[in-house]
PDB file of C-alpha atoms in Angstrom:
ATOM      1  CA  MET B   1      49.426  85.518 177.777  1.00 44.00           C
ATOM      2  CA  ASN B   2      50.718  88.543 175.921  1.00 46.00           C
ATOM      3  CA  GLN B   3      47.793  90.340 174.318  1.00 48.00           C
ATOM      4  CA  ALA B   4      49.632  91.632 171.239  1.00 61.00           C
ATOM      5  CA  HIS B   5      47.712  90.870 168.069  1.00 78.00           C
ATOM      6  CA  HIS B   6      49.576  89.915 164.942  1.00 90.00           C
ATOM      7  CA  ARG B   7      48.128  89.758 161.460  1.00 94.00           C
ATOM      8  CA  MET B   8      48.504  86.872 159.032  1.00 96.00           C
ATOM      9  CA  THR B   9      50.845  88.958 156.871  1.00 97.00           C
ATOM     10  CA  GLU B  10      53.144  89.434 159.864  1.00 97.00           C
ATOM     11  CA  LEU B  11      53.117  85.702 160.607  1.00 97.00           C
ATOM     12  CA  PHE B  12      54.049  84.880 157.030  1.00 98.00           C
ATOM     13  CA  GLN B  13      56.858  87.461 157.195  1.00 97.00           C
ATOM     14  CA  GLN B  14      58.057  85.917 160.474  1.00 96.00           C
ATOM     15  CA  LEU B  15      58.067  82.498 158.799  1.00 97.00           C
ATOM     16  CA  GLY B  16      60.033  83.875 155.835  1.00 97.00           C
ATOM     17  CA  LEU B  17      57.168  83.283 153.405  1.00 97.00           C
ATOM     18  CA  PRO B  18      55.666  85.597 150.773  1.00 97.00           C
ATOM     19  CA  SER B  19      53.177  87.747 152.672  1.00 97.00           C
ATOM     20  CA  GLU B  20      50.964  89.565 150.189  1.00 97.00           C
ATOM     21  CA  ASP B  21      47.265  88.664 150.480  1.00 96.00           C
ATOM     22  CA  ALA B  22      47.249  86.801 147.155  1.00 97.00           C
ATOM     23  CA  GLU B  23      50.390  84.866 148.154  1.00 98.00           C
ATOM     24  CA  ILE B  24      48.857  83.869 151.485  1.00 97.00           C
ATOM     25  CA  HIS B  25      45.686  82.735 149.728  1.00 97.00           C
ATOM     26  CA  GLU B  26      47.783  80.700 147.275  1.00 97.00           C
ATOM     27  CA  PHE B  27      49.726  79.083 150.144  1.00 97.00           C
ATOM     28  CA  LEU B  28      46.508  78.141 151.940  1.00 97.00           C
ATOM     29  CA  SER B  29      44.947  76.762 148.755  1.00 96.00           C
ATOM     30  CA  LYS B  30      48.053  74.714 147.978  1.00 96.00           C
ATOM     31  CA  HIS B  31      48.436  73.177 151.440  1.00 95.00           C
ATOM     32  CA  ARG B  32      44.888  72.585 152.644  1.00 94.00           C
ATOM     33  CA  PRO B  33      43.362  70.555 154.033  1.00 93.00           C
ATOM     34  CA  LEU B  34      45.884  69.563 156.666  1.00 93.00           C
ATOM     35  CA  PRO B  35      45.329  65.909 157.667  1.00 89.00           C
ATOM     36  CA  ALA B  36      43.306  65.487 160.876  1.00 88.00           C
ATOM     37  CA  GLY B  37      45.937  63.429 162.711  1.00 91.00           C
ATOM     38  CA  LYS B  38      48.779  65.860 162.078  1.00 93.00           C
ATOM     39  CA  THR B  39      49.603  68.941 164.153  1.00 96.00           C
ATOM     40  CA  LEU B  40      50.301  72.195 162.362  1.00 96.00           C
ATOM     41  CA  ALA B  41      54.009  72.001 163.218  1.00 97.00           C
ATOM     42  CA  GLU B  42      54.198  68.457 161.785  1.00 97.00           C
ATOM     43  CA  ALA B  43      53.077  69.523 158.309  1.00 96.00           C
ATOM     44  CA  GLU B  44      55.612  68.438 155.700  1.00 95.00           C
ATOM     45  CA  PHE B  45      55.805  71.825 153.988  1.00 96.00           C
ATOM     46  CA  TRP B  46      57.543  73.640 156.873  1.00 97.00           C
ATOM     47  CA  THR B  47      61.287  73.970 157.244  1.00 97.00           C
ATOM     48  CA  ALA B  48      62.715  72.850 160.576  1.00 98.00           C
ATOM     49  CA  SER B  49      62.966  76.448 161.802  1.00 97.00           C
ATOM     50  CA  GLN B  50      59.397  77.272 160.727  1.00 98.00           C
ATOM     51  CA  ALA B  51      58.062  74.179 162.507  1.00 98.00           C
ATOM     52  CA  SER B  52      60.073  75.090 165.589  1.00 97.00           C
ATOM     53  CA  PHE B  53      58.668  78.631 165.605  1.00 97.00           C
ATOM     54  CA  ILE B  54      55.094  77.309 165.344  1.00 97.00           C
ATOM     55  CA  ARG B  55      55.645  74.703 168.050  1.00 96.00           C
ATOM     56  CA  GLU B  56      57.238  77.251 170.419  1.00 95.00           C
ATOM     57  CA  ALA B  57      54.574  79.885 169.759  1.00 93.00           C
ATOM     58  CA  LEU B  58      51.911  77.431 170.867  1.00 92.00           C
ATOM     59  CA  MET B  59      53.853  75.822 173.720  1.00 92.00           C
ATOM     60  CA  LEU B  60      54.910  79.138 175.253  1.00 90.00           C
ATOM     61  CA  ASP B  61      51.507  80.755 174.679  1.00 85.00           C
ATOM     62  CA  SER B  62      53.323  83.672 173.063  1.00 86.00           C
ATOM     63  CA  ASP B  63      51.821  86.729 171.421  1.00 90.00           C
ATOM     64  CA  TRP B  64      51.910  84.724 168.158  1.00 95.00           C
ATOM     65  CA  THR B  65      49.571  82.022 169.482  1.00 95.00           C
ATOM     66  CA  GLY B  66      46.327  83.603 168.262  1.00 95.00           C
ATOM     67  CA  ILE B  67      47.431  84.042 164.667  1.00 96.00           C
ATOM     68  CA  VAL B  68      49.124  80.613 164.610  1.00 96.00           C
ATOM     69  CA  ASP B  69      45.771  79.163 165.740  1.00 95.00           C
ATOM     70  CA  GLN B  70      44.067  81.044 162.900  1.00 96.00           C
ATOM     71  CA  LEU B  71      46.563  79.626 160.411  1.00 97.00           C
ATOM     72  CA  ASN B  72      45.896  76.150 161.786  1.00 96.00           C
ATOM     73  CA  GLU B  73      42.139  76.620 161.307  1.00 95.00           C
ATOM     74  CA  ALA B  74      42.613  78.024 157.795  1.00 96.00           C
ATOM     75  CA  LEU B  75      44.740  75.049 156.772  1.00 96.00           C
ATOM     76  CA  ARG B  76      42.140  72.609 158.100  1.00 93.00           C
ATOM     77  CA  ALA B  77      39.247  74.237 156.231  1.00 86.00           C
ATOM     78  CA  SER B  78      38.156  72.479 153.070  1.00 76.00           C
ATOM     79  CA  GLN B  79      38.192  75.822 151.171  1.00 65.00           C
TER      80      GLN B  79
END
């Protein structure tokens, strides 16, 4: 696994989403909690390309995997 560490702001930029701290917090608040039976990539709020990026990051164990995992955990938290 590549040991590069990305920050949440970089992930949101990569996904083409607003990436300021307040905007990330708003996104998380709006979309949590993610249903237990649904993978992160299956969430209805992603575009096809965003879902593909998330799926590939996890499948390929890329340098994005750690921060994608953190996003997954944040979206499953109850607040």
